[in-house]
PDB file of C-alpha atoms in Angstrom:
ATOM      1  CA  MET A  20     143.366  72.281  67.716  1.00 44.00           C
ATOM      2  CA  PRO A  21     145.693  73.481  70.484  1.00 50.00           C
ATOM      3  CA  HIS A  22     146.405  70.950  73.215  1.00 70.00           C
ATOM      4  CA  SER A  23     143.776  71.170  75.982  1.00 88.00           C
ATOM      5  CA  THR A  24     143.603  69.334  79.278  1.00 95.00           C
ATOM      6  CA  ILE A  25     140.357  68.256  80.908  1.00 97.00           C
ATOM      7  CA  LEU A  26     139.882  67.266  84.544  1.00 98.00           C
ATOM      8  CA  TYR A  27     137.242  64.525  84.617  1.00 98.00           C
ATOM      9  CA  ALA A  28     135.794  63.073  87.828  1.00 98.00           C
ATOM     10  CA  GLU A  29     133.675  59.905  87.551  1.00 97.00           C
ATOM     11  CA  ASP A  30     133.425  57.006  90.011  1.00 96.00           C
ATOM     12  CA  ASP A  31     131.986  54.463  87.549  1.00 95.00           C
ATOM     13  CA  VAL A  32     135.085  52.713  86.164  1.00 96.00           C
ATOM     14  CA  MET A  33     133.521  51.668  82.838  1.00 95.00           C
ATOM     15  CA  LEU A  34     131.988  55.076  82.142  1.00 93.00           C
ATOM     16  CA  ARG A  35     135.192  56.874  83.202  1.00 96.00           C
ATOM     17  CA  SER A  36     137.194  54.730  80.797  1.00 97.00           C
ATOM     18  CA  ALA A  37     134.724  55.148  77.914  1.00 94.00           C
ATOM     19  CA  VAL A  38     134.404  58.930  78.283  1.00 95.00           C
ATOM     20  CA  THR A  39     138.165  59.355  78.719  1.00 97.00           C
ATOM     21  CA  GLU A  40     138.752  57.409  75.503  1.00 96.00           C
ATOM     22  CA  LEU A  41     136.068  59.413  73.684  1.00 95.00           C
ATOM     23  CA  LEU A  42     137.649  62.730  74.716  1.00 96.00           C
ATOM     24  CA  GLU A  43     141.215  61.598  74.028  1.00 96.00           C
ATOM     25  CA  ASP A  44     140.186  60.330  70.573  1.00 96.00           C
ATOM     26  CA  ALA A  45     138.842  63.840  69.932  1.00 94.00           C
ATOM     27  CA  GLY A  46     142.277  65.302  70.747  1.00 94.00           C
ATOM     28  CA  TRP A  47     142.125  66.325  74.381  1.00 95.00           C
ATOM     29  CA  SER A  48     144.322  65.192  77.244  1.00 96.00           C
ATOM     30  CA  VAL A  49     142.233  63.861  80.149  1.00 97.00           C
ATOM     31  CA  ASP A  50     143.198  63.731  83.823  1.00 97.00           C
ATOM     32  CA  ALA A  51     140.613  61.282  85.194  1.00 98.00           C
ATOM     33  CA  CYS A  52     139.797  61.028  88.900  1.00 97.00           C
ATOM     34  CA  PRO A  53     137.828  58.222  90.576  1.00 98.00           C
ATOM     35  CA  ASP A  54     136.155  60.385  93.231  1.00 98.00           C
ATOM     36  CA  GLY A  55     135.409  63.878  94.471  1.00 97.00           C
ATOM     37  CA  ASN A  56     138.346  63.965  96.887  1.00 97.00           C
ATOM     38  CA  ALA A  57     140.912  63.309  94.145  1.00 97.00           C
ATOM     39  CA  ALA A  58     139.318  65.983  91.951  1.00 98.00           C
ATOM     40  CA  MET A  59     139.251  68.466  94.850  1.00 97.00           C
ATOM     41  CA  ASN A  60     142.974  67.856  95.442  1.00 97.00           C
ATOM     42  CA  ARG A  61     143.749  68.501  91.768  1.00 96.00           C
ATOM     43  CA  ILE A  62     141.689  71.705  91.746  1.00 96.00           C
ATOM     44  CA  ALA A  63     143.375  72.888  94.959  1.00 96.00           C
ATOM     45  CA  GLY A  64     146.850  71.982  93.697  1.00 94.00           C
ATOM     46  CA  GLY A  65     148.919  73.716  91.070  1.00 82.00           C
ATOM     47  CA  PHE A  66     147.200  71.944  88.190  1.00 86.00           C
ATOM     48  CA  SER A  67     145.734  73.954  85.328  1.00 89.00           C
ATOM     49  CA  TYR A  68     142.845  72.687  83.215  1.00 96.00           C
ATOM     50  CA  ASP A  69     141.038  74.043  80.161  1.00 95.00           C
ATOM     51  CA  LEU A  70     137.751  72.424  81.178  1.00 97.00           C
ATOM     52  CA  LEU A  71     136.328  70.677  84.250  1.00 98.00           C
ATOM     53  CA  LEU A  72     133.935  67.753  83.821  1.00 98.00           C
ATOM     54  CA  PHE A  73     132.262  66.317  86.920  1.00 98.00           C
ATOM     55  CA  ASP A  74     129.810  63.524  87.548  1.00 97.00           C
ATOM     56  CA  ASN A  75     127.466  64.824  90.228  1.00 97.00           C
ATOM     57  CA  GLU A  76     127.127  61.645  92.283  1.00 96.00           C
ATOM     58  CA  LEU A  77     130.698  61.146  93.494  1.00 97.00           C
ATOM     59  CA  PRO A  78     132.058  59.806  96.774  1.00 96.00           C
ATOM     60  CA  GLY A  79     133.923  62.490  98.701  1.00 96.00           C
ATOM     61  CA  ALA A  80     132.428  65.566  97.018  1.00 97.00           C
ATOM     62  CA  THR A  81     129.576  65.990  94.543  1.00 97.00           C
ATOM     63  CA  GLY A  82     129.969  67.616  91.144  1.00 98.00           C
ATOM     64  CA  VAL A  83     128.012  70.605  92.459  1.00 98.00           C
ATOM     65  CA  GLU A  84     130.388  70.943  95.436  1.00 98.00           C
ATOM     66  CA  LEU A  85     133.405  70.673  93.107  1.00 98.00           C
ATOM     67  CA  THR A  86     131.906  73.318  90.819  1.00 98.00           C
ATOM     68  CA  ARG A  87     131.284  75.687  93.725  1.00 98.00           C
ATOM     69  CA  TYR A  88     134.841  75.163  94.995  1.00 97.00           C
ATOM     70  CA  ALA A  89     136.436  75.664  91.567  1.00 97.00           C
ATOM     71  CA  ARG A  90     134.482  78.884  91.041  1.00 97.00           C
ATOM     72  CA  SER A  91     135.797  80.198  94.390  1.00 97.00           C
ATOM     73  CA  LEU A  92     139.372  80.108  93.000  1.00 96.00           C
ATOM     74  CA  PRO A  93     140.451  82.983  90.733  1.00 95.00           C
ATOM     75  CA  ARG A  94     142.207  80.726  88.212  1.00 93.00           C
ATOM     76  CA  TYR A  95     139.032  78.689  87.623  1.00 96.00           C
ATOM     77  CA  ARG A  96     136.460  81.504  87.481  1.00 94.00           C
ATOM     78  CA  GLY A  97     136.537  81.535  83.674  1.00 94.00           C
ATOM     79  CA  THR A  98     137.150  77.814  83.143  1.00 97.00           C
ATOM     80  CA  PRO A  99     134.221  75.990  81.525  1.00 98.00           C
ATOM     81  CA  ILE A 100     132.556  73.437  83.800  1.00 98.00           C
ATOM     82  CA  ILE A 101     130.209  70.627  82.783  1.00 98.00           C
ATOM     83  CA  VAL A 102     128.251  68.606  85.339  1.00 98.00           C
ATOM     84  CA  LEU A 103     126.933  65.163  84.326  1.00 96.00           C
ATOM     85  CA  SER A 104     124.135  63.543  86.286  1.00 95.00           C
ATOM     86  CA  ALA A 105     121.476  60.894  86.013  1.00 92.00           C
ATOM     87  CA  GLY A 106     119.492  62.915  88.550  1.00 91.00           C
ATOM     88  CA  ALA A 107     117.589  66.184  88.313  1.00 91.00           C
ATOM     89  CA  HIS A 108     120.323  68.539  89.519  1.00 94.00           C
ATOM     90  CA  GLU A 109     120.494  71.052  86.664  1.00 96.00           C
ATOM     91  CA  ALA A 110     119.294  74.108  88.624  1.00 97.00           C
ATOM     92  CA  GLU A 111     121.664  73.285  91.490  1.00 97.00           C
ATOM     93  CA  ALA A 112     124.614  72.733  89.116  1.00 98.00           C
ATOM     94  CA  ARG A 113     123.994  75.955  87.203  1.00 97.00           C
ATOM     95  CA  GLY A 114     123.510  77.835  90.478  1.00 97.00           C
ATOM     96  CA  ALA A 115     126.950  76.621  91.590  1.00 97.00           C
ATOM     97  CA  GLY A 116     128.515  77.964  88.374  1.00 98.00           C
ATOM     98  CA  ALA A 117     128.327  75.100  85.845  1.00 98.00           C
ATOM     99  CA  ASP A 118     128.294  76.248  82.216  1.00 98.00           C
ATOM    100  CA  GLU A 119     126.530  73.099  81.037  1.00 97.00           C
ATOM    101  CA  PHE A 120     124.517  70.283  82.563  1.00 97.00           C
ATOM    102  CA  LEU A 121     124.265  66.978  80.716  1.00 97.00           C
ATOM    103  CA  ARG A 122     121.989  64.090  81.668  1.00 95.00           C
ATOM    104  CA  LYS A 123     123.394  60.571  81.838  1.00 89.00           C
ATOM    105  CA  PRO A 124     123.130  58.494  79.769  1.00 86.00           C
ATOM    106  CA  GLU A 125     121.118  60.326  77.097  1.00 89.00           C
ATOM    107  CA  ASP A 126     123.328  63.444  76.700  1.00 90.00           C
ATOM    108  CA  VAL A 127     126.711  61.662  76.755  1.00 88.00           C
ATOM    109  CA  SER A 128     126.592  61.468  72.942  1.00 90.00           C
ATOM    110  CA  ARG A 129     126.637  65.307  72.888  1.00 94.00           C
ATOM    111  CA  LEU A 130     129.698  65.549  75.150  1.00 95.00           C
ATOM    112  CA  VAL A 131     132.431  65.989  72.501  1.00 95.00           C
ATOM    113  CA  GLY A 132     130.484  68.769  70.768  1.00 96.00           C
ATOM    114  CA  VAL A 133     129.743  70.570  74.036  1.00 96.00           C
ATOM    115  CA  VAL A 134     133.384  70.319  75.184  1.00 96.00           C
ATOM    116  CA  ALA A 135     134.631  71.596  71.799  1.00 95.00           C
ATOM    117  CA  SER A 136     132.229  74.525  71.905  1.00 95.00           C
ATOM    118  CA  LEU A 137     133.132  75.541  75.468  1.00 96.00           C
ATOM    119  CA  VAL A 138     136.893  75.229  74.940  1.00 92.00           C
ATOM    120  CA  ALA A 139     136.681  77.249  71.710  1.00 91.00           C
ATOM    121  CA  ALA A 140     134.591  79.941  73.418  1.00 90.00           C
ATOM    122  CA  LYS A 141     137.104  80.181  76.275  1.00 84.00           C
ATOM    123  CA  ARG A 142     139.912  80.663  73.765  1.00 77.00           C
ATOM    124  CA  GLY A 143     137.892  83.217  71.809  1.00 75.00           C
ATOM    125  CA  VAL A 144     137.919  81.086  68.670  1.00 58.00           C
TER     126      VAL A 144
END
């Protein structure tokens, strides 16, 4: 698999560490952010990511707000975005431009498969 980089924003330290390890074990490079502000700065900066993964309940900016902002930038219009949430925010996340919405904690086990599918689709594999 070609090297891919994921931007991941999650404020829960234990979950951020566990998901980062899960994704890195699957072969991706992960740039993990502890809050919405850090993720917003990375999106606004010169960074380039193959996939964006946002918890929805973040200090600074929600996953939905980050999704909306990323979609407003030409370089992220075709980048797959996944929003994770324990709350019922699927319609809002998809309305903002998220490709996938996963519920925490029950859908976290599906994360590697969903990421692999979205990254492959983006590459046209």
